[in-house]
Amino acid sequence: NNSHSFQSLKKVLVGLTSLSLLLAIVTPAKAAIQIVDRTAGPLSIFDRGGILNSTGGYYMQGLEVAPDGKAVFVAQANAAPSNSPSSLSTMNRLIKSTGLRTAVKVGPTLNVGNHRTWGNDLTLGPNGRYYIFTKTGLWGFSPTGGAASSFATWPTKNVGSSGITFTPDGSAALVSSDWPGGVFRFLKNATTFPTKINTANVPWDDHVITRTNRTIICTEPKFGIQELLPNGNIVKVYDLKTDVDVKAALTVAGYGARCTIHPVSGDIFWTLNFETSSPIIVRIKANLSDATVFAKGFAPDLRDIDFGRRSSGAAGYSLYVSENNRSTGVGTIYEIPTP
């Protein structure tokens, strides 16, 4: 009868709905991230969620991979990075992850009263510590815990930084800073803030030291890739704003560039990391002759990138990427094997 047929049809529809829900659960959604570089990949999730999420009031900032590739460290600050003077941070902490669902806080939280200085860069430096730059000093966290120690300190100054590198002997640090704009050299145990070493133009954001000892400043597209010369002058060495490949992938302008250098090829990897709805990663040839889009489709905000040994233990290196998903609050560390 009609009633029996209706009930049978209803069961079939309910069954199909249940099957669809089951398939939705067991079949992962298609990833929005695209690895454009055909020599790299596949992308995997090194760690996600838990303490990496911004729902606890802390946001991932700088990222650094342990030399053996068995752990990834990220700095966190208790304020969202944004292009606003009202985005204040007072606390920094070190997070260690050895794989999925393992991220934990290492040691006590550092309270230095930051002002728009969130620990954008996390750099392995002297004594095996992981360093961030704040308004009161350059501080190093031990990967095994304990209070942060200072490399250099100074009276409170309204300053922010984006890039840190150390001399091979650990006697000095080079810092590229947004506020005040410039590049500064800090000597170990310094107690005063130095004058900037560049003479013209204001560099922004991160920097890398190449294998030929060139200091390359990585900036936003409108400033391009610049080089800090030994005499303090700054010259543009690659124009990201007019690069056809890069320009096509940058659908929306943004702020905050990060960069790292491939340990083997010497290629520079650059990203426009936040205040943009289209974070991308660009690969720039070591001789600065060309650039190609490496990966795209990340969620706002992509925070930092760094090379390290592959977590699988296989030979070669991976690019590690930290992402704060601004919409969901989920924090993710990605790994992309990169020849």
Tab-separated table of C-alpha atoms in Angstrom:
chain	number	residue	atom	x	y	z
A	1	ASN	CA	0.000	0.000	0.000
A	2	ASN	CA	0.941	3.669	-0.180
A	3	SER	CA	1.758	3.838	3.532
A	4	HIS	CA	4.107	0.857	3.279
A	5	SER	CA	5.793	2.294	0.173
A	6	PHE	CA	6.281	5.636	1.887
A	7	GLN	CA	7.883	3.991	4.934
A	8	SER	CA	10.191	1.957	2.705
A	9	LEU	CA	11.209	5.056	0.752
A	10	LYS	CA	11.791	6.905	4.017
A	11	LYS	CA	14.136	4.144	5.247
A	12	VAL	CA	16.061	4.268	1.985
A	13	LEU	CA	16.448	8.052	2.207
A	14	VAL	CA	17.511	7.869	5.851
A	15	GLY	CA	20.022	5.173	4.912
A	16	LEU	CA	21.433	7.273	2.095
A	17	THR	CA	21.691	10.272	4.396
A	18	SER	CA	23.531	8.208	7.019
A	19	LEU	CA	25.855	6.842	4.338
A	20	SER	CA	26.565	10.367	3.090
A	21	LEU	CA	27.394	11.509	6.596
A	22	LEU	CA	29.657	8.491	7.092
A	23	LEU	CA	31.456	9.154	3.832
A	24	ALA	CA	31.865	12.787	4.809
A	25	ILE	CA	33.526	11.651	8.035
A	26	VAL	CA	35.877	9.043	6.584
A	27	THR	CA	36.678	10.916	3.358
A	28	PRO	CA	38.879	13.943	4.041
A	29	ALA	CA	37.868	17.203	2.417
A	30	LYS	CA	39.941	18.308	-0.511
A	31	ALA	CA	42.799	20.449	0.791
A	32	ALA	CA	42.713	24.091	-0.220
A	33	ILE	CA	46.504	24.275	-0.069
A	34	GLN	CA	48.200	23.715	-3.408
A	35	ILE	CA	51.865	22.734	-3.703
A	36	VAL	CA	52.648	24.384	-7.020
A	37	ASP	CA	56.293	23.293	-7.089
A	38	ARG	CA	56.199	19.843	-8.732
A	39	THR	CA	59.466	18.774	-7.144
A	40	ALA	CA	58.034	19.131	-3.630
A	41	GLY	CA	55.433	17.462	-1.496
A	42	PRO	CA	53.180	15.920	-0.617
A	43	LEU	CA	52.080	18.247	2.170
A	44	SER	CA	51.326	16.679	5.534
A	45	ILE	CA	50.233	17.918	8.943
A	46	PHE	CA	53.075	17.765	11.448
A	47	ASP	CA	50.838	18.910	14.308
A	48	ARG	CA	47.470	20.593	14.728
A	49	GLY	CA	45.153	21.778	17.468
A	50	GLY	CA	45.484	21.705	21.224
A	51	ILE	CA	47.811	24.354	22.589
A	52	LEU	CA	48.554	25.476	19.011
A	53	ASN	CA	45.012	26.857	18.729
A	54	SER	CA	44.447	30.553	19.345
A	55	THR	CA	41.308	29.779	21.355
A	56	GLY	CA	43.437	29.782	24.513
A	57	GLY	CA	44.364	33.438	23.973
A	58	TYR	CA	47.843	32.762	22.550
A	59	TYR	CA	48.838	32.880	18.884
A	60	MET	CA	51.694	31.162	17.073
A	61	GLN	CA	54.423	33.477	15.890
A	62	GLY	CA	57.995	32.449	14.949
A	63	LEU	CA	58.883	28.853	14.056
A	64	GLU	CA	62.214	26.994	14.231
A	65	VAL	CA	62.989	23.336	13.540
A	66	ALA	CA	65.376	21.444	15.809
A	67	PRO	CA	68.637	20.550	14.002
A	68	ASP	CA	67.825	16.831	14.012
A	69	GLY	CA	64.282	17.387	12.690
A	70	LYS	CA	62.727	15.542	15.612
A	71	ALA	CA	60.960	18.598	17.043
A	72	VAL	CA	59.456	21.859	15.891
A	73	PHE	CA	59.415	24.881	18.210
A	74	VAL	CA	57.076	27.852	17.923
A	75	ALA	CA	56.902	31.079	19.882
A	76	GLN	CA	53.498	32.201	21.085
A	77	ALA	CA	52.248	35.587	22.275
A	78	ASN	CA	49.015	36.564	24.000
A	79	ALA	CA	47.866	38.955	21.293
A	80	ALA	CA	46.889	38.445	17.698
A	81	PRO	CA	49.410	39.822	15.233
A	82	SER	CA	47.707	42.602	13.339
A	83	ASN	CA	48.585	45.908	11.792
A	84	SER	CA	47.163	47.893	14.695
A	85	PRO	CA	48.725	49.761	17.642
A	86	SER	CA	45.982	48.345	19.850
A	87	SER	CA	47.202	44.780	19.355
A	88	LEU	CA	49.361	44.598	22.468
A	89	SER	CA	51.215	41.602	23.837
A	90	THR	CA	52.722	41.171	27.285
A	91	MET	CA	53.564	37.468	27.418
A	92	ASN	CA	55.674	35.104	25.333
A	93	ARG	CA	56.142	31.367	25.635
A	94	LEU	CA	57.893	28.492	23.869
A	95	ILE	CA	55.957	25.528	22.472
A	96	LYS	CA	57.541	22.225	21.456
A	97	SER	CA	55.971	19.627	19.166
A	98	THR	CA	57.345	16.236	18.152
A	99	GLY	CA	54.370	15.265	16.018
A	100	LEU	CA	50.599	15.131	15.913
A	101	ARG	CA	48.906	16.007	19.230
A	102	THR	CA	52.212	16.400	21.123
A	103	ALA	CA	52.562	20.197	21.400
A	104	VAL	CA	53.334	21.365	24.951
A	105	LYS	CA	54.615	24.511	26.638
A	106	VAL	CA	58.303	24.393	27.567
A	107	GLY	CA	59.396	26.273	30.688
A	108	PRO	CA	57.748	29.330	32.263
A	109	THR	CA	56.079	32.152	30.361
A	110	LEU	CA	58.185	35.250	29.729
A	111	ASN	CA	56.603	38.532	30.835
A	112	VAL	CA	58.364	41.495	29.233
A	113	GLY	CA	55.511	43.887	28.455
A	114	ASN	CA	55.722	43.798	24.693
A	115	HIS	CA	54.156	46.396	22.448
A	116	ARG	CA	53.494	45.082	18.948
A	117	THR	CA	56.479	42.752	19.449
A	118	TRP	CA	55.144	39.240	19.391
A	119	GLY	CA	58.177	37.048	18.834
A	120	ASN	CA	57.723	37.119	15.053
A	121	ASP	CA	61.009	35.307	14.574
A	122	LEU	CA	62.209	32.323	16.583
A	123	THR	CA	65.894	31.627	15.927
A	124	LEU	CA	68.271	28.961	17.193
A	125	GLY	CA	71.263	30.781	18.635
A	126	PRO	CA	74.044	30.606	21.231
A	127	ASN	CA	73.966	27.831	23.838
A	128	GLY	CA	71.335	25.938	21.871
A	129	ARG	CA	68.592	28.352	22.911
A	130	TYR	CA	65.671	29.607	20.826
A	131	TYR	CA	65.596	33.402	20.715
A	132	ILE	CA	62.901	36.054	20.290
A	133	PHE	CA	63.169	39.847	20.247
A	134	THR	CA	61.036	41.994	22.580
A	135	LYS	CA	60.783	45.621	23.695
A	136	THR	CA	63.179	44.926	26.573
A	137	GLY	CA	65.713	42.540	25.094
A	138	LEU	CA	66.751	39.562	23.029
A	139	TRP	CA	65.699	36.499	25.025
A	140	GLY	CA	66.564	32.819	24.666
A	141	PHE	CA	64.414	29.851	25.708
A	142	SER	CA	65.993	26.527	26.586
A	143	PRO	CA	64.438	23.590	24.681
A	144	THR	CA	64.456	21.601	27.931
A	145	GLY	CA	62.742	24.215	30.106
A	146	GLY	CA	63.773	26.790	32.659
A	147	ALA	CA	63.515	30.563	32.662
A	148	ALA	CA	64.457	32.533	29.552
A	149	SER	CA	67.885	34.149	29.619
A	150	SER	CA	68.947	37.403	27.964
A	151	PHE	CA	71.415	37.816	25.128
A	152	ALA	CA	71.148	41.599	25.394
A	153	THR	CA	68.807	43.935	27.252
A	154	TRP	CA	68.007	47.649	27.290
A	155	PRO	CA	65.551	50.054	28.891
A	156	THR	CA	62.016	49.616	27.599
A	157	LYS	CA	61.729	50.832	24.011
A	158	ASN	CA	58.787	50.875	21.621
A	159	VAL	CA	60.324	48.482	19.149
A	160	GLY	CA	59.291	45.469	17.140
A	161	SER	CA	61.343	42.974	15.217
A	162	SER	CA	60.828	40.468	12.462
A	163	GLY	CA	64.204	38.866	11.766
A	164	ILE	CA	67.108	37.577	13.875
A	165	THR	CA	70.413	35.998	12.851
A	166	PHE	CA	73.566	35.396	14.895
A	167	THR	CA	77.239	35.542	13.979
A	168	PRO	CA	78.875	32.095	13.806
A	169	ASP	CA	80.716	32.694	17.099
A	170	GLY	CA	77.553	33.900	18.843
A	171	SER	CA	79.068	37.237	19.827
A	172	ALA	CA	76.511	39.415	18.031
A	173	ALA	CA	72.994	39.323	16.617
A	174	LEU	CA	71.613	41.074	13.562
A	175	VAL	CA	67.998	42.196	13.915
A	176	SER	CA	65.750	43.596	11.178
A	177	SER	CA	63.030	45.683	12.748
A	178	ASP	CA	59.724	47.224	11.765
A	179	TRP	CA	59.553	49.753	14.600
A	180	PRO	CA	61.848	51.667	14.350
A	181	GLY	CA	62.553	50.619	10.777
A	182	GLY	CA	66.106	49.478	10.251
A	183	VAL	CA	68.735	46.805	10.747
A	184	PHE	CA	70.540	46.714	14.095
A	185	ARG	CA	73.590	44.827	15.395
A	186	PHE	CA	73.407	43.811	19.058
A	187	LEU	CA	76.542	42.722	20.883
A	188	LYS	CA	76.229	39.999	23.499
A	189	ASN	CA	75.497	41.404	26.982
A	190	ALA	CA	74.721	44.861	25.574
A	191	THR	CA	72.620	47.089	27.825
A	192	THR	CA	71.778	49.868	25.352
A	193	PHE	CA	69.850	49.900	22.087
A	194	PRO	CA	72.257	50.392	19.139
A	195	THR	CA	71.858	52.753	16.223
A	196	LYS	CA	70.818	51.222	12.935
A	197	ILE	CA	73.561	50.129	10.583
A	198	ASN	CA	71.766	50.856	7.293
A	199	THR	CA	72.179	54.289	5.759
A	200	ALA	CA	69.266	54.678	3.343
A	201	ASN	CA	65.790	53.269	2.753
A	202	VAL	CA	63.957	51.489	5.528
A	203	PRO	CA	63.973	47.702	5.323
A	204	TRP	CA	61.129	45.708	6.762
A	205	ASP	CA	60.552	42.272	8.182
A	206	ASP	CA	62.846	39.255	7.909
A	207	HIS	CA	66.330	38.616	6.567
A	208	VAL	CA	68.628	35.717	5.677
A	209	ILE	CA	72.392	35.313	5.361
A	210	THR	CA	73.343	33.495	2.152
A	211	ARG	CA	76.160	30.986	1.757
A	212	THR	CA	78.198	33.739	0.112
A	213	ASN	CA	77.599	35.925	3.185
A	214	ARG	CA	75.151	38.323	1.574
A	215	THR	CA	72.501	39.829	3.868
A	216	ILE	CA	69.168	39.654	2.051
A	217	ILE	CA	66.228	41.607	3.465
A	218	CYS	CA	62.831	40.039	2.728
A	219	THR	CA	60.069	42.603	2.595
A	220	GLU	CA	56.553	43.153	1.340
A	221	PRO	CA	56.009	43.127	-2.451
A	222	LYS	CA	56.001	46.922	-2.758
A	223	PHE	CA	59.563	47.045	-1.357
A	224	GLY	CA	60.893	43.914	-3.047
A	225	ILE	CA	63.829	41.771	-2.005
A	226	GLN	CA	66.686	43.984	-0.850
A	227	GLU	CA	70.340	43.508	0.038
A	228	LEU	CA	72.154	45.164	2.919
A	229	LEU	CA	75.634	46.032	1.661
A	230	PRO	CA	78.730	46.115	3.911
A	231	ASN	CA	78.748	49.938	3.732
A	232	GLY	CA	75.210	50.116	5.126
A	233	ASN	CA	73.499	50.919	1.846
A	234	ILE	CA	70.413	48.968	0.797
A	235	VAL	CA	69.695	48.042	-2.817
A	236	LYS	CA	66.750	46.223	-4.382
A	237	VAL	CA	67.853	42.929	-5.911
A	238	TYR	CA	64.490	41.443	-6.932
A	239	ASP	CA	61.192	43.176	-7.635
A	240	LEU	CA	58.308	41.049	-6.357
A	241	LYS	CA	55.769	43.712	-7.269
A	242	THR	CA	56.355	43.311	-11.001
A	243	ASP	CA	57.088	39.562	-11.039
A	244	VAL	CA	54.289	38.153	-13.205
A	245	ASP	CA	54.096	34.768	-11.480
A	246	VAL	CA	54.072	36.232	-7.972
A	247	LYS	CA	51.683	39.057	-8.823
A	248	ALA	CA	49.101	36.615	-10.201
A	249	ALA	CA	49.069	34.626	-6.953
A	250	LEU	CA	48.893	37.681	-4.685
A	251	THR	CA	45.202	38.459	-4.976
A	252	VAL	CA	45.163	40.812	-1.977
A	253	ALA	CA	47.920	42.995	-0.583
A	254	GLY	CA	49.067	42.353	2.957
A	255	TYR	CA	51.686	42.995	5.582
A	256	GLY	CA	54.523	41.041	7.110
A	257	ALA	CA	57.035	38.998	5.140
A	258	ARG	CA	58.970	35.967	6.373
A	259	CYS	CA	61.821	34.157	4.659
A	260	THR	CA	64.194	31.247	5.033
A	261	ILE	CA	66.937	29.714	2.940
A	262	HIS	CA	67.167	26.182	1.557
A	263	PRO	CA	70.156	24.399	3.147
A	264	VAL	CA	71.238	22.746	-0.127
A	265	SER	CA	70.177	24.871	-3.093
A	266	GLY	CA	70.529	28.216	-1.348
A	267	ASP	CA	67.156	29.269	-2.785
A	268	ILE	CA	65.283	31.860	-0.713
A	269	PHE	CA	61.725	31.018	0.317
A	270	TRP	CA	59.538	34.085	0.945
A	271	THR	CA	56.007	34.462	2.200
A	272	LEU	CA	53.566	37.291	2.725
A	273	ASN	CA	52.295	36.086	6.046
A	274	PHE	CA	49.464	38.080	7.569
A	275	GLU	CA	46.845	40.752	7.015
A	276	THR	CA	46.191	39.096	3.662
A	277	SER	CA	43.479	36.718	2.536
A	278	SER	CA	45.815	34.916	0.144
A	279	PRO	CA	49.031	33.822	1.901
A	280	ILE	CA	51.480	32.278	-0.550
A	281	ILE	CA	55.039	30.951	-0.445
A	282	VAL	CA	57.458	31.961	-3.208
A	283	ARG	CA	60.749	30.301	-4.184
A	284	ILE	CA	63.445	32.739	-5.328
A	285	LYS	CA	66.549	31.340	-7.016
A	286	ALA	CA	69.781	31.613	-5.062
A	287	ASN	CA	71.253	33.915	-7.717
A	288	LEU	CA	68.110	36.098	-7.508
A	289	SER	CA	67.422	35.661	-11.224
A	290	ASP	CA	63.861	34.343	-11.032
A	291	ALA	CA	60.988	33.477	-8.700
A	292	THR	CA	58.160	30.948	-8.833
A	293	VAL	CA	55.145	30.317	-6.621
A	294	PHE	CA	55.965	27.343	-4.376
A	295	ALA	CA	52.628	26.896	-2.571
A	296	LYS	CA	49.365	28.773	-2.092
A	297	GLY	CA	45.939	28.448	-0.504
A	298	PHE	CA	46.916	28.791	3.144
A	299	ALA	CA	44.476	30.304	5.602
A	300	PRO	CA	45.060	33.741	7.093
A	301	ASP	CA	47.388	33.960	8.933
A	302	LEU	CA	50.488	32.094	7.819
A	303	ARG	CA	53.020	32.961	10.482
A	304	ASP	CA	56.491	31.605	9.751
A	305	ILE	CA	58.496	29.157	7.646
A	306	ASP	CA	61.720	27.258	8.303
A	307	PHE	CA	63.693	24.383	6.831
A	308	GLY	CA	64.651	21.330	8.833
A	309	ARG	CA	65.420	17.648	8.517
A	310	ARG	CA	62.459	15.514	7.500
A	311	SER	CA	60.484	14.254	10.461
A	312	SER	CA	60.335	10.777	8.917
A	313	GLY	CA	64.079	10.404	9.309
A	314	ALA	CA	64.523	10.136	5.530
A	315	ALA	CA	67.351	12.011	3.877
A	316	GLY	CA	66.681	15.552	2.767
A	317	TYR	CA	64.860	18.575	4.088
A	318	SER	CA	61.312	19.761	4.582
A	319	LEU	CA	59.797	23.213	4.695
A	320	TYR	CA	57.784	23.636	7.901
A	321	VAL	CA	54.965	26.192	7.982
A	322	SER	CA	52.961	27.545	10.925
A	323	GLU	CA	49.413	28.769	10.347
A	324	ASN	CA	46.903	30.503	12.626
A	325	ASN	CA	43.503	30.033	11.007
A	326	ARG	CA	41.852	33.365	11.721
A	327	SER	CA	38.344	32.040	11.025
A	328	THR	CA	38.428	28.852	13.091
A	329	GLY	CA	41.169	29.551	15.639
A	330	VAL	CA	42.897	26.285	14.712
A	331	GLY	CA	46.687	26.276	14.743
A	332	THR	CA	48.559	24.001	12.322
A	333	ILE	CA	52.175	23.126	11.577
A	334	TYR	CA	52.589	21.766	8.038
A	335	GLU	CA	55.513	19.832	6.594
A	336	ILE	CA	56.420	19.912	2.891
A	337	PRO	CA	59.383	17.751	1.702
A	338	THR	CA	61.497	19.989	-0.521
A	339	PRO	CA	64.415	18.764	-2.641
